[in-house]
Short mmCIF file of C-alpha atoms in Angstrom, two decimals:
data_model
loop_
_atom_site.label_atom_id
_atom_site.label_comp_id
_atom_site.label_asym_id
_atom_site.label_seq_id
_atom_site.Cartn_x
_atom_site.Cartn_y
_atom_site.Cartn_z
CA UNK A 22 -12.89 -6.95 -38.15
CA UNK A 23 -14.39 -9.85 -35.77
CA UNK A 24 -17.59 -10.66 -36.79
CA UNK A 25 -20.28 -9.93 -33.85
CA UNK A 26 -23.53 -10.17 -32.62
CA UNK A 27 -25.37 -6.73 -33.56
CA UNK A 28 -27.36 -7.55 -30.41
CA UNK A 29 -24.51 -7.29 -28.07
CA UNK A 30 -23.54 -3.86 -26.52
CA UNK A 31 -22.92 -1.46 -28.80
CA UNK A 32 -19.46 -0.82 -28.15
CA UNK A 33 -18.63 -4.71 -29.57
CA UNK A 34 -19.79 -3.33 -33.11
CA UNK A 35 -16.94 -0.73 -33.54
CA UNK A 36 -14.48 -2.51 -31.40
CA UNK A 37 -11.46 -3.07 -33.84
CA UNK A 38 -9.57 -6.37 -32.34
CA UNK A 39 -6.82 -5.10 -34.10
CA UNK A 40 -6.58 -1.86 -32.20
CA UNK A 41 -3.45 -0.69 -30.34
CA UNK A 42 -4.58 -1.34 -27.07
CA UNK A 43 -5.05 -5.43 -27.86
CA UNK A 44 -1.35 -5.15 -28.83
CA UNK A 45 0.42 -3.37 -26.12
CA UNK A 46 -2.12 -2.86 -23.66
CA UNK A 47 0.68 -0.90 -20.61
CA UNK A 48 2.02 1.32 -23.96
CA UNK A 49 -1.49 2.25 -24.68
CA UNK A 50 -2.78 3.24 -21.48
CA UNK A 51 0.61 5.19 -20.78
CA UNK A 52 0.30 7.09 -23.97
CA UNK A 53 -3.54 7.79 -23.00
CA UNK A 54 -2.33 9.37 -19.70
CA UNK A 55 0.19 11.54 -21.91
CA UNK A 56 -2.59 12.92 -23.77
CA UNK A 57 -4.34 13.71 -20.97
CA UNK A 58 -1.37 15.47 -19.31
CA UNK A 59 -1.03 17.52 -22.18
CA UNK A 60 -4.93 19.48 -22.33
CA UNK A 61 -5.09 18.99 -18.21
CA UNK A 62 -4.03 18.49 -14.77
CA UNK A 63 -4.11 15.62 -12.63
CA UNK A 64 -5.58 15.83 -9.18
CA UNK A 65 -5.89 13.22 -6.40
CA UNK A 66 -9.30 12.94 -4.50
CA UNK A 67 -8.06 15.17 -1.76
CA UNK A 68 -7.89 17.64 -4.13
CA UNK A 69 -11.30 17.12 -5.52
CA UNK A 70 -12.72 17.43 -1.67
CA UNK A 71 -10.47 20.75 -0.97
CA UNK A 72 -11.32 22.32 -4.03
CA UNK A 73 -7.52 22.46 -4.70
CA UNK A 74 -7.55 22.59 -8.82
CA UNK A 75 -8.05 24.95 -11.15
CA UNK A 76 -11.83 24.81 -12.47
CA UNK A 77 -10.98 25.87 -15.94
CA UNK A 78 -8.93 23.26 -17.25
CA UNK A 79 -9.75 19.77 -17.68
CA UNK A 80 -9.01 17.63 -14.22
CA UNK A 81 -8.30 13.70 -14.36
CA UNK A 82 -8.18 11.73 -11.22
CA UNK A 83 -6.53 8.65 -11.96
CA UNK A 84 -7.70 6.06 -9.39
CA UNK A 85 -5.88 2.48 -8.53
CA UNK A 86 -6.83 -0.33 -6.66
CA UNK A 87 -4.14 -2.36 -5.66
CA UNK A 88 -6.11 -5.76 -4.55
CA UNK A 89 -4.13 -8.97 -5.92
CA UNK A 90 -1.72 -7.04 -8.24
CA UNK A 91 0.97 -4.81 -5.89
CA UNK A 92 3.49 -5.65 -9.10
CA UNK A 93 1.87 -4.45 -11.73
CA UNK A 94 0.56 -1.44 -9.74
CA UNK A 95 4.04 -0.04 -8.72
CA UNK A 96 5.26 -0.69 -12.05
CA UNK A 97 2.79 1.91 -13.56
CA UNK A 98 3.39 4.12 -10.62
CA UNK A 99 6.88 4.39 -10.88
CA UNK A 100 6.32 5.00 -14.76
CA UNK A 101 3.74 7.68 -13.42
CA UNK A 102 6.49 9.60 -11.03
CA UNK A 103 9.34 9.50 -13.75
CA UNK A 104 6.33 11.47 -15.91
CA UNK A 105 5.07 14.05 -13.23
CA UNK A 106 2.02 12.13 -13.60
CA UNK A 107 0.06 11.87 -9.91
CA UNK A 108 -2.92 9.25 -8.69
CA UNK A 109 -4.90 7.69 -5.85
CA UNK A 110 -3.24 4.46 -4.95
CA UNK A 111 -5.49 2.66 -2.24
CA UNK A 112 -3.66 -0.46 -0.60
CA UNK A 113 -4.93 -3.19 1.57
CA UNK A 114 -3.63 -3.22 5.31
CA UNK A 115 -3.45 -7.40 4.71
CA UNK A 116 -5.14 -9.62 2.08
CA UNK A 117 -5.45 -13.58 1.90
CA UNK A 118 -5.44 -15.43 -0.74
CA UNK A 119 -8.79 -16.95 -1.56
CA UNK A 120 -7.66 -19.91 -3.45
CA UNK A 121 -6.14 -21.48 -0.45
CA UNK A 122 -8.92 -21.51 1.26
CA UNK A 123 -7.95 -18.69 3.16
CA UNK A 124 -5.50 -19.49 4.87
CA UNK A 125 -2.74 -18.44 3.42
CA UNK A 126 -1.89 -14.56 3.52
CA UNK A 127 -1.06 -12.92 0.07
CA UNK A 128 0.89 -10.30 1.26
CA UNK A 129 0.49 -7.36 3.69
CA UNK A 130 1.25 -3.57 3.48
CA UNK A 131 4.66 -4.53 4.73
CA UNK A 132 5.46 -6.78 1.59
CA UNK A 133 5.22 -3.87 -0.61
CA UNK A 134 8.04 -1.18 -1.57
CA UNK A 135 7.14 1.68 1.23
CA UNK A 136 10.01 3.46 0.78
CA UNK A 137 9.00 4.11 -2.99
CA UNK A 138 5.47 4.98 -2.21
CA UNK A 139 6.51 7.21 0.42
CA UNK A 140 8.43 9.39 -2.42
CA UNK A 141 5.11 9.02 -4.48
CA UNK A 142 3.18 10.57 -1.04
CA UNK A 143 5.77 13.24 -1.00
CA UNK A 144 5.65 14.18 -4.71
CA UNK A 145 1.13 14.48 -4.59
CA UNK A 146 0.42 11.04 -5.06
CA UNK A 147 -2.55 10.33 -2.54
CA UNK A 148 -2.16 6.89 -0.55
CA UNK A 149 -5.38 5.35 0.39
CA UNK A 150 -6.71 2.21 2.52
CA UNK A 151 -8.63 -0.13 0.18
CA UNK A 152 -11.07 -1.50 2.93
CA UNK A 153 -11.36 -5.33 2.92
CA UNK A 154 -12.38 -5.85 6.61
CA UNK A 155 -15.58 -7.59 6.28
CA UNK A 156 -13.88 -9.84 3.93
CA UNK A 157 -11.04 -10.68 6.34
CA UNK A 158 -14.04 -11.33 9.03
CA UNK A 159 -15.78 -13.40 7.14
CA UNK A 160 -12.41 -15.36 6.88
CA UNK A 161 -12.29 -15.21 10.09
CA UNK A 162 -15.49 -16.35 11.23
CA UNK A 163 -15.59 -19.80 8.73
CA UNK A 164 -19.54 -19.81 9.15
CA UNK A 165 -19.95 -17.21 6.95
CA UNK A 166 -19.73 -17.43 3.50
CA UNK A 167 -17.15 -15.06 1.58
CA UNK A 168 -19.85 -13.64 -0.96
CA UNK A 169 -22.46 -13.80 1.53
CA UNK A 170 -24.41 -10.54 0.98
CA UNK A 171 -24.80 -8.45 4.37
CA UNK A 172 -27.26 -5.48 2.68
CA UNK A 173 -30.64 -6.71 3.32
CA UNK A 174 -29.58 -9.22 6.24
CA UNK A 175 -27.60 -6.92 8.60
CA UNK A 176 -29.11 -7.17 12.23
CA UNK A 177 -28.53 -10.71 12.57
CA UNK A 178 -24.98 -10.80 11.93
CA UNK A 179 -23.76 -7.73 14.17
CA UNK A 180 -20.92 -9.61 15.56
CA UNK A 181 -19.12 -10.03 12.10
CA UNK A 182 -19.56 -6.57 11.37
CA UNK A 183 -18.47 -5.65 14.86
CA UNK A 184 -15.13 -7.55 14.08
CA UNK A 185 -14.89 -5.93 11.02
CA UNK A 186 -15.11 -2.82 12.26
CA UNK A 187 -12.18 -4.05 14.72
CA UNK A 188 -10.36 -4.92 11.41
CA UNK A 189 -11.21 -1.13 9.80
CA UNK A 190 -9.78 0.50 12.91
CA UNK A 191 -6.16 -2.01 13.48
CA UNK A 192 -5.88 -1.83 9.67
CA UNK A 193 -6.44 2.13 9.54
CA UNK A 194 -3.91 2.05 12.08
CA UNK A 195 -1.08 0.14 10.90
CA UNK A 196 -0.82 2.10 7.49
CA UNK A 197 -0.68 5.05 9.21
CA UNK A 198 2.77 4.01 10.54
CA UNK A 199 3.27 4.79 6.54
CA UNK A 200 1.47 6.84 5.00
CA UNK A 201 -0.86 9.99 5.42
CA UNK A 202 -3.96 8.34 4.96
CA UNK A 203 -7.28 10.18 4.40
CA UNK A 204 -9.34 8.77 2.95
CA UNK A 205 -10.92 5.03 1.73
CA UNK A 206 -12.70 2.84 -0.87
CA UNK A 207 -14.45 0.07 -0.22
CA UNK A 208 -12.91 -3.56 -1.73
CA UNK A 209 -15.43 -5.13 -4.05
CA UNK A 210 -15.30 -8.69 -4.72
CA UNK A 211 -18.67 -9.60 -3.24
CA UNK A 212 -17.57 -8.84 0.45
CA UNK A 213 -19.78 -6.10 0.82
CA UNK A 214 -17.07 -3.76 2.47
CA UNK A 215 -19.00 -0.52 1.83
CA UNK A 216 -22.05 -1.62 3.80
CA UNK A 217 -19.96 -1.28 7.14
CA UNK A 218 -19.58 2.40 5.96
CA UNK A 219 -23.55 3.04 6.57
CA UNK A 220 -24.07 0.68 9.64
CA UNK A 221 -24.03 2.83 13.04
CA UNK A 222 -21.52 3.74 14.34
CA UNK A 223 -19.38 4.05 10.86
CA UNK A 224 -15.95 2.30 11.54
CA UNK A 225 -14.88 5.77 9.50
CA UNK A 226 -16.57 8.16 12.03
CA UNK A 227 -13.76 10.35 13.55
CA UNK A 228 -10.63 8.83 11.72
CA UNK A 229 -11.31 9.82 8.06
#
């Protein structure tokens, strides 16, 4: 057992560092979802919001965000399909890479393997836009710094969220070529995405 600080979150004190998951963290996690499948059901969001589940079993909603790692996130969702297993994917229209100083693009919805999340769509999967379009304007814009927080400081900077909106609306478009897409969750990373979701007009108002 690793010695710890008793101070430190509780959870550190019974951590084992020789537990499963440190060894084979994908077996683990796949294993978990088994065991879930077995006393439940899962459900994507839409179902949540429909009230399409059954209220007395157990319901999971198993929830990814692609951001930087499309490879890793089809591999698990092609090990979810072969295993009737379903979840909420949510994709970026277009992300840049932030360690070249923005300029060069990561990859874009296009880059990814649409033909295989189209069969996930088909089978209950739920395909979602990951919103990152304050972060692409602040890319844009140069003066504004990436982690610059827009909360308390909105009203001054109305033309970068104005663009972003732009961004939410060409974005929401293009994956639509794709996908059925419903619904949306904002991108972390310190670009404040989910403040343009409570400015006025809402970039979502009438297209989600």
């Amino acid at each position: 057992m690793f010695n710890v600080n008793k101070n430190l979150n509780r959870i550190y004190s019974i951590l084992d560092f020789n537990f499963e998951y440190t060894k084979n963290s994908f077996k683990y996690l796949c294993n978990f979802l088994i065991d879930l499948k077995n006393i439940g059901k899962f459900i994507t969001f839409d179902d949540a919001i429909s009230g399409n589940f059954d209220s007395k079993i157990p319901n999971f909603i198993l929830d990814h965000h692609i951001d930087y790692y499309p490879l890793e996130t089809l591999e698990l969702a092609k090990w979810e399909y072969d295993n009737e297993i379903i979840s909420n994917i949510f994709i970026f229209n277009k992300i840049y890479d932030e360690q070249s100083n923005y300029s060069q693009k990561t990859y874009s919805v296009e880059d990814l393997d649409i033909p295989f999340l189209r069969k996930c769509e088909q089978k209950g999967f739920n395909i979602g836009y990951h919103v990152n379009a304050l972060g692409q304007a602040k890319i844009e814009d140069k003066s504004t710094r990436y982690s610059e927080n827009l909360y308390d400081n909105i009203q001054p900077q109305l033309n970068l969220i104005n663009r972003s909106k732009e961004i939410f609306n060409q974005d929401l478009a293009n994956l639509r070529k794709y996908f059925n897409i419903t619904n949306a969750i904002p991108h972390g990373a310190g670009e404040g995405n989910n403040c343009l979701l409570y400015t006025s007009p809402s970039p979502r108002d009438g297209l989600l």
